[in-house]
């Protein structure tokens, strides 16, 4: 009997890793429950579906990847610089990771590929954003906007990992590309906030 939810989740993800190692990413909650000797309802308590299991397993298997990202961008307080570096670092670090690639590409049987924009993945990304040195409120981000930015960040990472283009970008070229197209979206909440304040000041 697990002593805490954290221990229960760890045991479930250990079982997921074992099932993936034996049978590949096309897993079912029933497979994981059987491996643990528990009912499916026990697994459902922590993970709503197999997609959530796969994402959580992938996130954990990256060996403290979120901590690596946060160490890499530590001290950056500009949201554009921080997010561009997060995307670029993630793409460069995860490219070629066999488990992640197997999850993000469509299996031969035609099942849908795992999405990095599941609720589980977005929660992971939000937790990372909230640990950055960025004052999100100062830059116009409320909870909804920050969640949307997390989704857009993950969509960008997934796109660049699964289809890097004929000439994959890296280094400065990758960062310029991401900044050019994602940067304006990150600035938008701040610009909107400033415009509202300027309009209110004019009315007064």
C-alpha atoms as a PDB file:
ATOM      1  CA  UNK A   1       0.000   0.000   0.000  1.00  0.00           C
ATOM      2  CA  UNK A   2       1.604   3.297  -1.075  1.00  0.00           C
ATOM      3  CA  UNK A   3       2.291   5.714   1.768  1.00  0.00           C
ATOM      4  CA  UNK A   4       1.373   8.769  -0.322  1.00  0.00           C
ATOM      5  CA  UNK A   5      -0.036   9.873  -3.675  1.00  0.00           C
ATOM      6  CA  UNK A   6       3.512  10.616  -4.817  1.00  0.00           C
ATOM      7  CA  UNK A   7       4.556   7.028  -4.117  1.00  0.00           C
ATOM      8  CA  UNK A   8       1.441   5.690  -5.854  1.00  0.00           C
ATOM      9  CA  UNK A   9       2.171   7.773  -8.950  1.00  0.00           C
ATOM     10  CA  UNK A  10       5.794   6.634  -8.942  1.00  0.00           C
ATOM     11  CA  UNK A  11       4.713   2.975  -8.809  1.00  0.00           C
ATOM     12  CA  UNK A  12       2.215   3.480 -11.619  1.00  0.00           C
ATOM     13  CA  UNK A  13       4.833   5.145 -13.813  1.00  0.00           C
ATOM     14  CA  UNK A  14       7.333   2.374 -13.038  1.00  0.00           C
ATOM     15  CA  UNK A  15       4.745  -0.088 -14.333  1.00  0.00           C
ATOM     16  CA  UNK A  16       4.143   2.073 -17.415  1.00  0.00           C
ATOM     17  CA  UNK A  17       7.865   2.065 -18.191  1.00  0.00           C
ATOM     18  CA  UNK A  18       7.950  -1.728 -17.903  1.00  0.00           C
ATOM     19  CA  UNK A  19       4.937  -2.177 -20.200  1.00  0.00           C
ATOM     20  CA  UNK A  20       6.388   0.247 -22.770  1.00  0.00           C
ATOM     21  CA  UNK A  21       9.731  -1.578 -22.682  1.00  0.00           C
ATOM     22  CA  UNK A  22       7.998  -4.886 -23.409  1.00  0.00           C
ATOM     23  CA  UNK A  23       5.180  -3.889 -25.755  1.00  0.00           C
ATOM     24  CA  UNK A  24       5.846  -0.361 -27.042  1.00  0.00           C
ATOM     25  CA  UNK A  25       3.775   2.798 -26.455  1.00  0.00           C
ATOM     26  CA  UNK A  26       0.410   1.286 -27.462  1.00  0.00           C
ATOM     27  CA  UNK A  27      -0.557   0.629 -23.843  1.00  0.00           C
ATOM     28  CA  UNK A  28      -3.905   0.398 -22.061  1.00  0.00           C
ATOM     29  CA  UNK A  29      -4.765   1.309 -18.502  1.00  0.00           C
ATOM     30  CA  UNK A  30      -5.795  -2.319 -18.028  1.00  0.00           C
ATOM     31  CA  UNK A  31      -2.241  -3.441 -18.870  1.00  0.00           C
ATOM     32  CA  UNK A  32      -0.790  -1.125 -16.242  1.00  0.00           C
ATOM     33  CA  UNK A  33      -3.380  -2.125 -13.628  1.00  0.00           C
ATOM     34  CA  UNK A  34      -2.675  -5.808 -14.285  1.00  0.00           C
ATOM     35  CA  UNK A  35       1.055  -5.225 -13.896  1.00  0.00           C
ATOM     36  CA  UNK A  36       0.446  -3.554 -10.521  1.00  0.00           C
ATOM     37  CA  UNK A  37      -2.159  -6.061  -9.359  1.00  0.00           C
ATOM     38  CA  UNK A  38      -4.784  -3.350  -8.855  1.00  0.00           C
ATOM     39  CA  UNK A  39      -8.071  -2.393 -10.492  1.00  0.00           C
ATOM     40  CA  UNK A  40      -8.315   0.056 -13.383  1.00  0.00           C
ATOM     41  CA  UNK A  41     -10.216   2.412 -11.077  1.00  0.00           C
ATOM     42  CA  UNK A  42      -7.084   2.726  -8.939  1.00  0.00           C
ATOM     43  CA  UNK A  43      -5.078   3.894 -11.949  1.00  0.00           C
ATOM     44  CA  UNK A  44      -7.950   6.179 -13.082  1.00  0.00           C
ATOM     45  CA  UNK A  45      -7.707   7.949  -9.745  1.00  0.00           C
ATOM     46  CA  UNK A  46      -4.352   9.393 -10.808  1.00  0.00           C
ATOM     47  CA  UNK A  47      -4.461   9.322 -14.621  1.00  0.00           C
ATOM     48  CA  UNK A  48      -7.626   9.797 -16.717  1.00  0.00           C
ATOM     49  CA  UNK A  49      -6.438   7.836 -19.741  1.00  0.00           C
ATOM     50  CA  UNK A  50      -3.525   6.060 -21.425  1.00  0.00           C
ATOM     51  CA  UNK A  51      -2.426   9.296 -23.106  1.00  0.00           C
ATOM     52  CA  UNK A  52      -1.887  10.896 -19.701  1.00  0.00           C
ATOM     53  CA  UNK A  53       0.136   7.861 -18.614  1.00  0.00           C
ATOM     54  CA  UNK A  54       2.355   8.070 -21.683  1.00  0.00           C
ATOM     55  CA  UNK A  55       2.978  11.782 -21.290  1.00  0.00           C
ATOM     56  CA  UNK A  56       3.788  11.481 -17.584  1.00  0.00           C
ATOM     57  CA  UNK A  57       6.125   8.568 -18.301  1.00  0.00           C
ATOM     58  CA  UNK A  58       7.849  10.479 -21.083  1.00  0.00           C
ATOM     59  CA  UNK A  59       8.264  13.562 -18.915  1.00  0.00           C
ATOM     60  CA  UNK A  60       9.750  11.529 -16.095  1.00  0.00           C
ATOM     61  CA  UNK A  61      11.996   9.491 -18.386  1.00  0.00           C
ATOM     62  CA  UNK A  62      13.796  12.601 -19.566  1.00  0.00           C
ATOM     63  CA  UNK A  63      15.804  12.331 -16.326  1.00  0.00           C
ATOM     64  CA  UNK A  64      14.929  15.587 -14.626  1.00  0.00           C
ATOM     65  CA  UNK A  65      14.571  17.434 -17.923  1.00  0.00           C
ATOM     66  CA  UNK A  66      12.446  20.245 -16.478  1.00  0.00           C
ATOM     67  CA  UNK A  67      15.126  20.906 -13.871  1.00  0.00           C
ATOM     68  CA  UNK A  68      17.721  20.976 -16.657  1.00  0.00           C
ATOM     69  CA  UNK A  69      15.621  23.508 -18.573  1.00  0.00           C
ATOM     70  CA  UNK A  70      15.182  25.718 -15.515  1.00  0.00           C
ATOM     71  CA  UNK A  71      18.900  25.612 -14.777  1.00  0.00           C
ATOM     72  CA  UNK A  72      19.566  26.544 -18.399  1.00  0.00           C
ATOM     73  CA  UNK A  73      17.270  29.600 -18.387  1.00  0.00           C
ATOM     74  CA  UNK A  74      17.926  30.650 -14.793  1.00  0.00           C
ATOM     75  CA  UNK A  75      18.225  34.417 -14.430  1.00  0.00           C
ATOM     76  CA  UNK A  76      16.286  35.228 -17.619  1.00  0.00           C
ATOM     77  CA  UNK A  77      13.419  37.553 -16.693  1.00  0.00           C
ATOM     78  CA  UNK A  78      12.305  38.575 -20.188  1.00  0.00           C
ATOM     79  CA  UNK A  79       9.457  36.262 -21.265  1.00  0.00           C
ATOM     80  CA  UNK A  80      10.411  36.217 -24.953  1.00  0.00           C
ATOM     81  CA  UNK A  81      14.038  35.359 -24.250  1.00  0.00           C
ATOM     82  CA  UNK A  82      13.061  32.716 -21.688  1.00  0.00           C
ATOM     83  CA  UNK A  83      10.426  30.943 -23.797  1.00  0.00           C
ATOM     84  CA  UNK A  84      12.506  31.054 -26.979  1.00  0.00           C
ATOM     85  CA  UNK A  85      15.392  29.485 -25.088  1.00  0.00           C
ATOM     86  CA  UNK A  86      13.105  26.865 -23.522  1.00  0.00           C
ATOM     87  CA  UNK A  87      11.757  25.837 -26.937  1.00  0.00           C
ATOM     88  CA  UNK A  88      15.195  25.783 -28.542  1.00  0.00           C
ATOM     89  CA  UNK A  89      16.841  23.919 -25.664  1.00  0.00           C
ATOM     90  CA  UNK A  90      14.019  21.353 -25.610  1.00  0.00           C
ATOM     91  CA  UNK A  91      14.230  20.727 -29.356  1.00  0.00           C
ATOM     92  CA  UNK A  92      18.015  20.393 -29.303  1.00  0.00           C
ATOM     93  CA  UNK A  93      18.016  18.175 -26.206  1.00  0.00           C
ATOM     94  CA  UNK A  94      15.101  15.879 -27.080  1.00  0.00           C
ATOM     95  CA  UNK A  95      15.779  15.419 -30.786  1.00  0.00           C
ATOM     96  CA  UNK A  96      16.648  11.785 -31.342  1.00  0.00           C
ATOM     97  CA  UNK A  97      15.261  10.578 -27.994  1.00  0.00           C
ATOM     98  CA  UNK A  98      13.873   7.131 -28.956  1.00  0.00           C
ATOM     99  CA  UNK A  99      11.084   6.926 -26.370  1.00  0.00           C
ATOM    100  CA  UNK A 100       9.819  10.421 -27.096  1.00  0.00           C
ATOM    101  CA  UNK A 101       9.944   9.866 -30.853  1.00  0.00           C
ATOM    102  CA  UNK A 102       7.948   6.645 -30.527  1.00  0.00           C
ATOM    103  CA  UNK A 103       5.298   8.523 -28.553  1.00  0.00           C
ATOM    104  CA  UNK A 104       5.040  11.528 -30.868  1.00  0.00           C
ATOM    105  CA  UNK A 105       4.919   9.666 -34.182  1.00  0.00           C
ATOM    106  CA  UNK A 106       1.921   7.676 -35.361  1.00  0.00           C
ATOM    107  CA  UNK A 107       2.264   3.951 -34.607  1.00  0.00           C
ATOM    108  CA  UNK A 108       2.101   1.484 -37.546  1.00  0.00           C
ATOM    109  CA  UNK A 109      -1.348   0.278 -36.457  1.00  0.00           C
ATOM    110  CA  UNK A 110      -2.844   3.675 -37.213  1.00  0.00           C
ATOM    111  CA  UNK A 111      -3.523   4.706 -33.624  1.00  0.00           C
ATOM    112  CA  UNK A 112      -3.324   8.418 -32.911  1.00  0.00           C
ATOM    113  CA  UNK A 113       0.069   9.724 -31.874  1.00  0.00           C
ATOM    114  CA  UNK A 114       0.490  10.975 -28.323  1.00  0.00           C
ATOM    115  CA  UNK A 115       0.055  14.736 -28.019  1.00  0.00           C
ATOM    116  CA  UNK A 116       2.368  17.008 -26.067  1.00  0.00           C
ATOM    117  CA  UNK A 117      -0.628  19.305 -25.557  1.00  0.00           C
ATOM    118  CA  UNK A 118      -2.555  16.988 -23.240  1.00  0.00           C
ATOM    119  CA  UNK A 119      -3.663  18.404 -19.888  1.00  0.00           C
ATOM    120  CA  UNK A 120      -0.844  16.479 -18.224  1.00  0.00           C
ATOM    121  CA  UNK A 121       1.828  17.986 -20.471  1.00  0.00           C
ATOM    122  CA  UNK A 122       0.409  21.497 -20.113  1.00  0.00           C
ATOM    123  CA  UNK A 123       0.444  21.115 -16.325  1.00  0.00           C
ATOM    124  CA  UNK A 124       4.126  20.141 -16.479  1.00  0.00           C
ATOM    125  CA  UNK A 125       4.862  23.164 -18.679  1.00  0.00           C
ATOM    126  CA  UNK A 126       2.910  25.543 -16.431  1.00  0.00           C
ATOM    127  CA  UNK A 127       4.808  24.331 -13.381  1.00  0.00           C
ATOM    128  CA  UNK A 128       8.042  25.137 -15.207  1.00  0.00           C
ATOM    129  CA  UNK A 129       6.798  28.595 -16.255  1.00  0.00           C
ATOM    130  CA  UNK A 130       5.839  29.412 -12.675  1.00  0.00           C
ATOM    131  CA  UNK A 131       9.370  28.606 -11.510  1.00  0.00           C
ATOM    132  CA  UNK A 132      10.993  30.983 -14.002  1.00  0.00           C
ATOM    133  CA  UNK A 133      12.371  34.386 -13.012  1.00  0.00           C
ATOM    134  CA  UNK A 134       9.688  36.033 -15.175  1.00  0.00           C
ATOM    135  CA  UNK A 135       7.049  38.317 -13.631  1.00  0.00           C
ATOM    136  CA  UNK A 136       4.174  37.053 -15.755  1.00  0.00           C
ATOM    137  CA  UNK A 137       1.596  39.488 -14.341  1.00  0.00           C
ATOM    138  CA  UNK A 138       3.875  42.417 -15.163  1.00  0.00           C
ATOM    139  CA  UNK A 139       3.933  41.213 -18.752  1.00  0.00           C
ATOM    140  CA  UNK A 140       0.134  40.979 -18.974  1.00  0.00           C
ATOM    141  CA  UNK A 141      -0.367  37.249 -18.416  1.00  0.00           C
ATOM    142  CA  UNK A 142      -3.314  36.029 -16.363  1.00  0.00           C
ATOM    143  CA  UNK A 143      -3.896  32.322 -15.685  1.00  0.00           C
ATOM    144  CA  UNK A 144      -5.724  31.782 -18.983  1.00  0.00           C
ATOM    145  CA  UNK A 145      -3.073  33.525 -21.081  1.00  0.00           C
ATOM    146  CA  UNK A 146      -0.255  31.642 -19.349  1.00  0.00           C
ATOM    147  CA  UNK A 147      -1.984  28.310 -19.979  1.00  0.00           C
ATOM    148  CA  UNK A 148      -2.421  29.236 -23.645  1.00  0.00           C
ATOM    149  CA  UNK A 149       1.265  30.152 -23.849  1.00  0.00           C
ATOM    150  CA  UNK A 150       2.158  26.772 -22.327  1.00  0.00           C
ATOM    151  CA  UNK A 151       0.028  25.064 -24.982  1.00  0.00           C
ATOM    152  CA  UNK A 152       1.594  27.105 -27.792  1.00  0.00           C
ATOM    153  CA  UNK A 153       5.094  26.397 -26.455  1.00  0.00           C
ATOM    154  CA  UNK A 154       4.408  22.655 -26.422  1.00  0.00           C
ATOM    155  CA  UNK A 155       2.830  22.750 -29.893  1.00  0.00           C
ATOM    156  CA  UNK A 156       5.944  24.479 -31.212  1.00  0.00           C
ATOM    157  CA  UNK A 157       8.269  21.940 -29.586  1.00  0.00           C
ATOM    158  CA  UNK A 158       6.223  19.003 -30.900  1.00  0.00           C
ATOM    159  CA  UNK A 159       6.123  20.442 -34.422  1.00  0.00           C
ATOM    160  CA  UNK A 160       9.874  21.055 -34.537  1.00  0.00           C
ATOM    161  CA  UNK A 161      10.604  17.578 -33.147  1.00  0.00           C
ATOM    162  CA  UNK A 162       8.290  15.632 -35.450  1.00  0.00           C
ATOM    163  CA  UNK A 163       8.936  17.673 -38.612  1.00  0.00           C
ATOM    164  CA  UNK A 164      12.166  19.696 -38.317  1.00  0.00           C
ATOM    165  CA  UNK A 165      12.109  20.635 -42.012  1.00  0.00           C
ATOM    166  CA  UNK A 166      14.398  19.781 -44.920  1.00  0.00           C
ATOM    167  CA  UNK A 167      17.251  21.600 -43.192  1.00  0.00           C
ATOM    168  CA  UNK A 168      16.798  21.231 -39.415  1.00  0.00           C
ATOM    169  CA  UNK A 169      17.649  24.428 -37.549  1.00  0.00           C
ATOM    170  CA  UNK A 170      19.931  24.550 -34.534  1.00  0.00           C
ATOM    171  CA  UNK A 171      21.822  27.098 -32.483  1.00  0.00           C
ATOM    172  CA  UNK A 172      21.311  30.735 -33.411  1.00  0.00           C
ATOM    173  CA  UNK A 173      19.265  29.911 -36.523  1.00  0.00           C
ATOM    174  CA  UNK A 174      16.742  27.957 -34.450  1.00  0.00           C
ATOM    175  CA  UNK A 175      16.472  30.720 -31.858  1.00  0.00           C
ATOM    176  CA  UNK A 176      15.975  33.416 -34.499  1.00  0.00           C
ATOM    177  CA  UNK A 177      13.256  31.348 -36.175  1.00  0.00           C
ATOM    178  CA  UNK A 178      11.365  30.732 -32.923  1.00  0.00           C
ATOM    179  CA  UNK A 179      11.774  34.349 -31.763  1.00  0.00           C
ATOM    180  CA  UNK A 180      10.540  35.744 -35.085  1.00  0.00           C
ATOM    181  CA  UNK A 181       7.248  33.870 -35.001  1.00  0.00           C
ATOM    182  CA  UNK A 182       6.592  33.088 -31.338  1.00  0.00           C
ATOM    183  CA  UNK A 183       8.046  36.321 -29.932  1.00  0.00           C
ATOM    184  CA  UNK A 184       5.213  38.641 -31.063  1.00  0.00           C
ATOM    185  CA  UNK A 185       2.625  36.313 -29.508  1.00  0.00           C
ATOM    186  CA  UNK A 186       4.458  36.457 -26.172  1.00  0.00           C
ATOM    187  CA  UNK A 187       4.553  40.277 -26.328  1.00  0.00           C
ATOM    188  CA  UNK A 188       0.850  40.557 -27.188  1.00  0.00           C
ATOM    189  CA  UNK A 189      -0.601  40.411 -23.617  1.00  0.00           C
ATOM    190  CA  UNK A 190       1.799  43.142 -22.458  1.00  0.00           C
ATOM    191  CA  UNK A 191       0.991  45.374 -25.433  1.00  0.00           C
ATOM    192  CA  UNK A 192      -2.735  44.853 -24.903  1.00  0.00           C
ATOM    193  CA  UNK A 193      -2.386  45.690 -21.205  1.00  0.00           C
ATOM    194  CA  UNK A 194      -0.450  48.873 -21.962  1.00  0.00           C
ATOM    195  CA  UNK A 195      -2.997  49.929 -24.586  1.00  0.00           C
ATOM    196  CA  UNK A 196      -5.841  49.550 -22.087  1.00  0.00           C
ATOM    197  CA  UNK A 197      -3.999  51.616 -19.459  1.00  0.00           C
ATOM    198  CA  UNK A 198      -3.203  54.334 -22.024  1.00  0.00           C
ATOM    199  CA  UNK A 199      -6.840  54.440 -23.128  1.00  0.00           C
ATOM    200  CA  UNK A 200      -8.039  54.730 -19.523  1.00  0.00           C
ATOM    201  CA  UNK A 201      -5.549  57.545 -18.876  1.00  0.00           C
ATOM    202  CA  UNK A 202      -6.794  59.410 -21.958  1.00  0.00           C
ATOM    203  CA  UNK A 203     -10.410  59.069 -20.838  1.00  0.00           C
ATOM    204  CA  UNK A 204      -9.548  60.515 -17.421  1.00  0.00           C
END
